[in-house]
Coordinates of C-alpha atoms in Angstrom, one line a residue:
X126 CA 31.3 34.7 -42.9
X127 CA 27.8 33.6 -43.0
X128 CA 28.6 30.0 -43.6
X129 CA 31.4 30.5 -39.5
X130 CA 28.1 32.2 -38.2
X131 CA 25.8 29.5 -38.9
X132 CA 28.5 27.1 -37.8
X133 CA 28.9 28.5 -34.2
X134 CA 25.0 29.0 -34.1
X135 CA 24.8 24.9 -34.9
X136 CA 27.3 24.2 -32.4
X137 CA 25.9 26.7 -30.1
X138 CA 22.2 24.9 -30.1
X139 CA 24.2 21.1 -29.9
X140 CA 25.8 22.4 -26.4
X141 CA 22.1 23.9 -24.8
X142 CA 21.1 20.5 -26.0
X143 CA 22.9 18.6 -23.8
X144 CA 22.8 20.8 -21.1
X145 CA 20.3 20.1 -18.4
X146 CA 17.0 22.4 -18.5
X147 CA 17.2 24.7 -15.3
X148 CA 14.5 24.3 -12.3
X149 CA 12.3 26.6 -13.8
X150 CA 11.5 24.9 -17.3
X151 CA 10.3 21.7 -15.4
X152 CA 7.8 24.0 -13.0
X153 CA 5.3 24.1 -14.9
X154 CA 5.1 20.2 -15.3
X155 CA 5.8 19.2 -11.5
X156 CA 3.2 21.9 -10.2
X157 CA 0.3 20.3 -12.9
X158 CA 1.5 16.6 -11.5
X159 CA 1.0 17.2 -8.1
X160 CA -1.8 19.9 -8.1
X161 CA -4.3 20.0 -10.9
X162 CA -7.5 19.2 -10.7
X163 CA -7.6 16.5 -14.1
X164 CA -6.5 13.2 -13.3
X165 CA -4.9 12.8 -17.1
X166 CA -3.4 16.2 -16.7
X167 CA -1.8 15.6 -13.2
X168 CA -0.5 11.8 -14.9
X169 CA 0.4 13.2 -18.5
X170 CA 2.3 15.7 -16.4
X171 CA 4.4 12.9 -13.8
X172 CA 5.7 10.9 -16.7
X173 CA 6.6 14.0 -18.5
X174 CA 8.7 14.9 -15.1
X175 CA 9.4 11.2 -14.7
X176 CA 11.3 11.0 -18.3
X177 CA 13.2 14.1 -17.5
X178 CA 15.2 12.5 -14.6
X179 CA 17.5 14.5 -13.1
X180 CA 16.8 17.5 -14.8
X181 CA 13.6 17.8 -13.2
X182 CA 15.0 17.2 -10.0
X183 CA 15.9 21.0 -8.8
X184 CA 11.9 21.8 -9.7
X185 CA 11.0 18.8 -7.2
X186 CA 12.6 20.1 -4.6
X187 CA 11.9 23.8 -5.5
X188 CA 8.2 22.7 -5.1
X189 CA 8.7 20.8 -2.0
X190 CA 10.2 23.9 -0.5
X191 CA 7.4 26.2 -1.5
X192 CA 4.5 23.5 -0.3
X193 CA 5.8 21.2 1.3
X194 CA 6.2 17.3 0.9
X195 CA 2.9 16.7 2.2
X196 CA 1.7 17.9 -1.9
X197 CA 4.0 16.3 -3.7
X198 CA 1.6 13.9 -5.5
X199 CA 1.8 9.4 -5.5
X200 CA 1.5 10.0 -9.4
X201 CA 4.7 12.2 -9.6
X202 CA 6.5 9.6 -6.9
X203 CA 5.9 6.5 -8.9
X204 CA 6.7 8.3 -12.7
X205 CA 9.7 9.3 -10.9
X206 CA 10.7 6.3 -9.3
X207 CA 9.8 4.1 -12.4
X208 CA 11.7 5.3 -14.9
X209 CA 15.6 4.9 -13.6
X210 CA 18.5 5.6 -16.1
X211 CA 20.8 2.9 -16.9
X212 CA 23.2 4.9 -18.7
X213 CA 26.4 5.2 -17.4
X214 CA 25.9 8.3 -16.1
X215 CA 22.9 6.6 -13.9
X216 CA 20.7 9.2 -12.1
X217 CA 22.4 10.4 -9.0
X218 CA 19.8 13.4 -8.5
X219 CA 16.7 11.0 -9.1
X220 CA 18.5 8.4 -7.0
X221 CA 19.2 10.5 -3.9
X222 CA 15.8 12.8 -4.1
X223 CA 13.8 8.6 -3.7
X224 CA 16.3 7.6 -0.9
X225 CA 15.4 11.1 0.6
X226 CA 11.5 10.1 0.5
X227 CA 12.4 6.4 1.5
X228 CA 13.7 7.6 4.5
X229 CA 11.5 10.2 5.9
X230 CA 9.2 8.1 7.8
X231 CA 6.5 10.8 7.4
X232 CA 6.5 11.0 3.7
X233 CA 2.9 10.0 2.1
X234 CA 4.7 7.8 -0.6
X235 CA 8.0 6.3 0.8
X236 CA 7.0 3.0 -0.1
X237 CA 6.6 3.8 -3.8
X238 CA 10.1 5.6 -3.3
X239 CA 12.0 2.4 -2.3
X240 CA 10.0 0.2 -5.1
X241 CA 12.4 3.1 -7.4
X242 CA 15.3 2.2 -5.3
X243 CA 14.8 -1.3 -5.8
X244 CA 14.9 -0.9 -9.4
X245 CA 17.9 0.8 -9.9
X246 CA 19.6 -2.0 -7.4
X247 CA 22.3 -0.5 -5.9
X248 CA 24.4 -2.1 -3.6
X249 CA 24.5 1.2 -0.9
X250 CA 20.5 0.3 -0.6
X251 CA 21.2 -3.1 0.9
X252 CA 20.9 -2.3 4.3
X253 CA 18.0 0.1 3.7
X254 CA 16.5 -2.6 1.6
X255 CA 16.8 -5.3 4.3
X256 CA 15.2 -2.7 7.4
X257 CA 12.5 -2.9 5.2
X258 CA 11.6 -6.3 5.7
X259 CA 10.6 -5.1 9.2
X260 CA 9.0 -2.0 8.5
X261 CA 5.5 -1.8 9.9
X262 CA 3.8 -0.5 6.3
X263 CA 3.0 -4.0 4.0
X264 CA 3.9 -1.7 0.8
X265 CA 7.1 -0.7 2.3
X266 CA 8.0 -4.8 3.5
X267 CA 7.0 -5.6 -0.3
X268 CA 9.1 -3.1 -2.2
X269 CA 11.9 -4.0 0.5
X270 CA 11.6 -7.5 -0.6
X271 CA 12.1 -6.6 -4.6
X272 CA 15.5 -4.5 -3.7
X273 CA 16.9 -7.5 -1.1
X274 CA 16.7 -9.8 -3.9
X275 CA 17.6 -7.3 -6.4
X276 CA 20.8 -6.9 -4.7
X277 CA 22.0 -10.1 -3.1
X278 CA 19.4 -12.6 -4.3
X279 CA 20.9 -15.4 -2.7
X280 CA 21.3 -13.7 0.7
X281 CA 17.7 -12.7 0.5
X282 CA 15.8 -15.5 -0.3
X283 CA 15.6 -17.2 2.9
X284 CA 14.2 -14.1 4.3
X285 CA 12.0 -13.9 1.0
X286 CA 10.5 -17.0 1.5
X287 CA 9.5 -16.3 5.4
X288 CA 7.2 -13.2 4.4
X289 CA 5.8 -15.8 2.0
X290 CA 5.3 -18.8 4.7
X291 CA 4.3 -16.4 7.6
X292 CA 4.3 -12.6 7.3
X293 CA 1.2 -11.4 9.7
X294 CA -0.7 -9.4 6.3
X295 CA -1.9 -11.7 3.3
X296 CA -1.5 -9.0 0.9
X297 CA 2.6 -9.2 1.6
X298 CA 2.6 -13.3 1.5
X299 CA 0.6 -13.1 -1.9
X300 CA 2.8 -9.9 -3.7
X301 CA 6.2 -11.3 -2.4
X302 CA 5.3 -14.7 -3.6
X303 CA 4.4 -13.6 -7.4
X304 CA 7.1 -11.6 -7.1
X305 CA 9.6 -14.6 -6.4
X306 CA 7.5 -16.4 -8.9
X307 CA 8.8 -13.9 -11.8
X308 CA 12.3 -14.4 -10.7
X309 CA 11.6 -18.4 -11.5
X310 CA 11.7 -19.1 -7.6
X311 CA 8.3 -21.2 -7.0
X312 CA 8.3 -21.4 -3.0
X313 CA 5.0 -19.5 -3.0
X314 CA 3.5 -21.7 -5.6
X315 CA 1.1 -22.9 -3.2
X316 CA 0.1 -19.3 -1.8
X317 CA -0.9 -17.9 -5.0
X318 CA -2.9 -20.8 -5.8
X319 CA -5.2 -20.5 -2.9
X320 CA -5.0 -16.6 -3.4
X321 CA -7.2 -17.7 -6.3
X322 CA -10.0 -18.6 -3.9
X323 CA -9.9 -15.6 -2.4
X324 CA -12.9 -13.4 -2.1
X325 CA -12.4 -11.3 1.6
X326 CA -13.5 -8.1 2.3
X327 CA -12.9 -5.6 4.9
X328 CA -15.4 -2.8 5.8
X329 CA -16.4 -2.8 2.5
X330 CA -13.6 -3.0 0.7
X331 CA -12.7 -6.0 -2.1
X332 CA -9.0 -6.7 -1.3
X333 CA -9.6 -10.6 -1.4
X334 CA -10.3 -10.1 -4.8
X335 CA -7.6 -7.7 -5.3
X336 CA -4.9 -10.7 -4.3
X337 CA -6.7 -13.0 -6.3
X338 CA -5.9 -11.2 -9.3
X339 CA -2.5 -10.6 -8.7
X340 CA -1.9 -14.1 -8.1
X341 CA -3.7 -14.7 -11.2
X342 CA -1.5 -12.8 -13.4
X343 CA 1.6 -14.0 -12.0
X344 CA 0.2 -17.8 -12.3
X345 CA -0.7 -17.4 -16.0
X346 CA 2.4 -15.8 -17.0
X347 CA 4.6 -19.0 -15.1
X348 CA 1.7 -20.9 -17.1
X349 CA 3.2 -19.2 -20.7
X350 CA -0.1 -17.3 -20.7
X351 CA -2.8 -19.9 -20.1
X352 CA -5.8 -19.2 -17.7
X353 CA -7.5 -22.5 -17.9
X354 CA -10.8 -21.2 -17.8
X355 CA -10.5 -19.2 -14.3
X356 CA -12.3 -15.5 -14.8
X357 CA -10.7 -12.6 -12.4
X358 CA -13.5 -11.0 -10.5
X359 CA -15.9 -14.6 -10.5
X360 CA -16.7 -16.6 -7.1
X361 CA -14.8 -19.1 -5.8
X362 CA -17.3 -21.4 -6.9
X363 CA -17.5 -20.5 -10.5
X364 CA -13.6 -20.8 -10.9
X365 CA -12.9 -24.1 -9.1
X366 CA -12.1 -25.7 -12.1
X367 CA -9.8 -23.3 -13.4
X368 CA -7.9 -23.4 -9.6
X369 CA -7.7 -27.3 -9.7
X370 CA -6.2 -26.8 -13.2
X371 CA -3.6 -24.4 -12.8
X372 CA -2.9 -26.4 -9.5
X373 CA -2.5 -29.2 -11.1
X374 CA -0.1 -27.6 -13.6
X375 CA 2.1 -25.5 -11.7
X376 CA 1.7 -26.8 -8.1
X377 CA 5.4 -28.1 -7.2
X378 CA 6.0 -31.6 -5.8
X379 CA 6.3 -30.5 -2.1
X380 CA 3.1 -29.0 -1.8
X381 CA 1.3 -32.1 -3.5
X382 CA 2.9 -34.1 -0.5
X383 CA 2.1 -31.1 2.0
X384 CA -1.1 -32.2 3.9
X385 CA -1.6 -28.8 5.7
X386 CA -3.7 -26.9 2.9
X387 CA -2.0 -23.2 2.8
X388 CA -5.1 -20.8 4.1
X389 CA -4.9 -17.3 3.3
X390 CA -7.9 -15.8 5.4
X391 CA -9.7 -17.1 7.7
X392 CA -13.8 -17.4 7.1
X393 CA -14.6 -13.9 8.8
X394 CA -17.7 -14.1 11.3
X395 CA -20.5 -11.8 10.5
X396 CA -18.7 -8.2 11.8
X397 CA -21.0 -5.7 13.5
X398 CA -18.8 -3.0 12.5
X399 CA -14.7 -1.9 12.5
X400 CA -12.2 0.3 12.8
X401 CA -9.5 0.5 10.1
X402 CA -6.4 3.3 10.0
X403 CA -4.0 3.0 7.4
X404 CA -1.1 4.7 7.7
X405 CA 2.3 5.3 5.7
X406 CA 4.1 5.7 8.1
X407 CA 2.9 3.1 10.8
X408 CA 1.0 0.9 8.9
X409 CA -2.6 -0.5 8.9
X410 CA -4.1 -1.1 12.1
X411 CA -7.6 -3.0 11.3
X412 CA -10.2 -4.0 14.5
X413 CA -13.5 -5.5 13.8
X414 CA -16.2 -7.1 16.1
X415 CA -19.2 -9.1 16.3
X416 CA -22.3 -7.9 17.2
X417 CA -21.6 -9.3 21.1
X418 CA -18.7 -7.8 21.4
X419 CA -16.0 -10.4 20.3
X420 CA -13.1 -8.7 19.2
X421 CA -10.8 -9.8 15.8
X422 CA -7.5 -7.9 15.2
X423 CA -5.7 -8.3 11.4
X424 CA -7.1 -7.9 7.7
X425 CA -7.0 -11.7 8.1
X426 CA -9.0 -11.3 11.2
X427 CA -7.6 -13.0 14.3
X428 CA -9.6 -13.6 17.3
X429 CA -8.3 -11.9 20.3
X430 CA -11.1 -11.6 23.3
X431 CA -14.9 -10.6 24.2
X432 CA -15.6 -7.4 26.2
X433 CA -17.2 -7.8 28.8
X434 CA -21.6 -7.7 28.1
X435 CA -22.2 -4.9 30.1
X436 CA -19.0 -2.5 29.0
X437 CA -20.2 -3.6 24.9
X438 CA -24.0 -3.1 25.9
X439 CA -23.5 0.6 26.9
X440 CA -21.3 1.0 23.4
X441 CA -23.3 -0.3 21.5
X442 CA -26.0 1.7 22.6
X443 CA -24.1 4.7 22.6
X444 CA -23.3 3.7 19.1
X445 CA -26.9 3.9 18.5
X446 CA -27.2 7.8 18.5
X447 CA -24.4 8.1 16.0
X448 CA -24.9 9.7 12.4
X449 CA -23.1 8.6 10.2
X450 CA -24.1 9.9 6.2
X451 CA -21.1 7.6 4.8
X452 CA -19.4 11.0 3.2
X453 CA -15.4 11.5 3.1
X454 CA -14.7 14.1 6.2
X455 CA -11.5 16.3 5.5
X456 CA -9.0 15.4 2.6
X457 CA -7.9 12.1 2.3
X458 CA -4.4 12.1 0.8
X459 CA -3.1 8.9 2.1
X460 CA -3.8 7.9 6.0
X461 CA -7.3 8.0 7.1
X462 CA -9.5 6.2 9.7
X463 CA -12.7 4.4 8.2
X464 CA -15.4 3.5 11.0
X465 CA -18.4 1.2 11.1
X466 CA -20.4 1.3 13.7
X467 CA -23.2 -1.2 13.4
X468 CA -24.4 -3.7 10.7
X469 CA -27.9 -2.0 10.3
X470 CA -28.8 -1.9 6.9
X471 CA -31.4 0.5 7.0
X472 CA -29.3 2.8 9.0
X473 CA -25.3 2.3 7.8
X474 CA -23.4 4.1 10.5
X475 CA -20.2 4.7 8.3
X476 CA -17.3 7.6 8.3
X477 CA -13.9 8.1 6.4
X478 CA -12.0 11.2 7.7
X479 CA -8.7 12.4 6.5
X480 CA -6.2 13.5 10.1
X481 CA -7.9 16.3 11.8
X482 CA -11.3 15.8 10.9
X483 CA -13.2 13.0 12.8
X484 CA -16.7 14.7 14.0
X485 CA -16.7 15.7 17.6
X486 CA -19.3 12.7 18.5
X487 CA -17.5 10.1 16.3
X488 CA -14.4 10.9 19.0
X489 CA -16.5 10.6 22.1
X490 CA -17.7 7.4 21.1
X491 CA -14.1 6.4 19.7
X492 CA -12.6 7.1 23.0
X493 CA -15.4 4.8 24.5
X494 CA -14.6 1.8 22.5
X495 CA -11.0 2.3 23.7
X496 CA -12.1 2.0 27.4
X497 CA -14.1 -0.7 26.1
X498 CA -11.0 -2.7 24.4
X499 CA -9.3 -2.0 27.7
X500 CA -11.1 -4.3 29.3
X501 CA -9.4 -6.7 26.9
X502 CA -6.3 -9.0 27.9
X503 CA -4.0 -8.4 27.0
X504 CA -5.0 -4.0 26.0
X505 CA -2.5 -4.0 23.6
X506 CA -5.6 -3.5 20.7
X507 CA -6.8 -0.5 23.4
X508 CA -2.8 0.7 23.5
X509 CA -2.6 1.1 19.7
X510 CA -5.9 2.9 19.1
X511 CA -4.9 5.5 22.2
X512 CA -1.5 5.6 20.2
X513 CA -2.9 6.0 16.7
X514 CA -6.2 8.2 17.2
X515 CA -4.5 12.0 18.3
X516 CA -3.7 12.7 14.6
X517 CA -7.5 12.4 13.5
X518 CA -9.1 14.4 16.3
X519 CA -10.2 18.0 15.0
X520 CA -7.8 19.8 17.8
X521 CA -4.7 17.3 16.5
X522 CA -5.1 15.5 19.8

């Protein structure tokens, strides 16, 4: 009797084994992913969720019901979206929950969504994969990119290599071209080797160096490891050896006989100040200008026009009375404005505010440099801000 007993008991545990957890075992785990306050907790607690796959899926979207997508955290997205199943069973629950977040053109993380989608490379993503070429977010066009060639590399690679040759954002010609580079395709070759030059930066912020490393990594591993003396992080200057030796090793035939040298950013003037939203949803919209009023549009900054003196005069003064103490207004999650008003250096006029939380004189004088960029032909740069600006206001526009 005792020996039956202990049999069923065995068998008994074997089944609840294989039986999926229910929502409420992986609640714990999701809530501490997306909402407490340790960064190693909140990570430990995504690829804990992540590894689960679809049995975690019904506590995602229990937790999106009780606060919303907007809380789900980019942690829990990419643990989610970067551990697929490739049993036989696949991951239909994981699988539909990222297409769900792909799609929503509001969702903070749809472009770390897709990149999940492109890795389980299924055919019924083709379309969706191939919209994304066109999408206005860079992160969304690159992830797009992986699951085109994930799922009809031939097909795709035309289309591949003109986001390397001529996509408008450097940041999509150098991450699509290491990424053709790991699939053995060298048609942006000559990209990443003059990403290895690069040393831009935009209000502040280092993404020329950023590229440069990616295209560093993806060079050295085509190189079976070797880094010929170039150091990540060092000037142009310091590593032209090392460029004119991985050039000279990997650089294919055609772009020795190319006399056009590829140019991934243009030499910036010196900027006055800027105005730069990123957006998930609608992409980056970056505006700088020169301290007489000379307007560039593009993180590789493309002249457009001047404002007219007397319009720029009266902003710039106006831009004068500002205060700006360089502090994070409002919760950044993922869009945000970033503003620099003048080039002083003993008084930095400099904001970053989350949606609903620009100061009241920041969005007087915000609204003035539209009226301003109005005066520009064509006001398409004016058109854009008017369009883009409602969300940060403090009354939501």
């Amino acid at each position: 009797m005792r020996r039956a007993l202990l049999s069923v008991a065995l068998a008994a545990a074997a089944v609840a084994a294989q039986e999926p957890a229910p929502a409420d075992a992986w609640t714990e785990a999701v809530t501490k992913a997306c909402a407490h306050r340790r960064f190693a907790v909140r990570r430990a607690a995504a690829n804990k969720v992540g590894r689960a796959g679809d049995a975690a899926v019904p506590a995602i979207r229990a937790y999106i019901v009780a606060q919303g997508a907007a809380r789900v955290s980019q942690l829990l997205v990419e643990a989610v979206a970067a551990t697929p199943n490739d049993g036989d069973a696949g991951d239909p629950a994981t699988t539909a929950l990222l297409e769900e977040w792909a799609r929503e053109r509001t969702f903070y993380w749809r472009a770390q969504a897709l990149r999940g989608l492109a890795a389980r490379r299924l055919p019924e993503h083709r379309a969706l994969f191939w919209a994304a070429l066109d999408d206005a977010s860079y992160l969304f066009r690159i992830a797009g990119a992986r699951g085109a060639f994930g799922v009809d590399a031939e097909a795709a690679r035309p289309r591949l290599h003109a986001l390397v040759d001529a996509d408008p954002d450097p940041r999509v010609r150098v991450q699509v071209a290491a990424f053709l580079l790991e699939q053995d395709d060298d048609h942006g070759v000559p990209v990443l080797l003059a990403a290895l030059a690069l040393q831009a930066q935009c209000l502040g912020d280092p993404w020329g160096r950023r590229e440069a490393e990616r295209a560093f990594r993806a060079l050295r591993a085509a190189a079976d490891g070797k880094d010929f003396g170039y150091r990540p992080g060092g000037s142009a200057d310091d590593n032209r050896a090392g460029i004119a030796a991985f050039t000279a090793a990997l650089a294919p035939a055609r772009a020795a006989a190319d006399a056009t040298p590829i140019v991934l950013a243009r030499e910036a003037p010196a900027f006055a100040g800027g105005v730069v939203i990123r957006s998930c949803r609608n992409g980056d919209l970056v505006v700088r200008w020169t301290a007489a009023g000379a307007v560039y549009e593009g993180l590789d900054p493309r002249p457009t026009a001047t404002v007219p003196p007397a319009a720029w005069a009266a902003i710039a003064a106006r831009a004068g009375d500002l205060e700006g103490d360089g502090r994070v207004h409002g919760r950044v999650i993922c869009d945000s404005i970033d503003v620099v008003s003048a080039a002083d250096a003993d008084r930095p006029r400099r904001w970053k505010c989350a949606p609903g939380a620009v100061p009241a004189p920041l969005w007087q004088w915000l609204g003035d440099l539209t009226q301003g960029l109005r005066q520009i032909s064509p006001p398409h740069l004016a058109e854009e801000l008017e369009g883009r600006l409602p969300q940060f206001s403090e009354s939501g526009g």
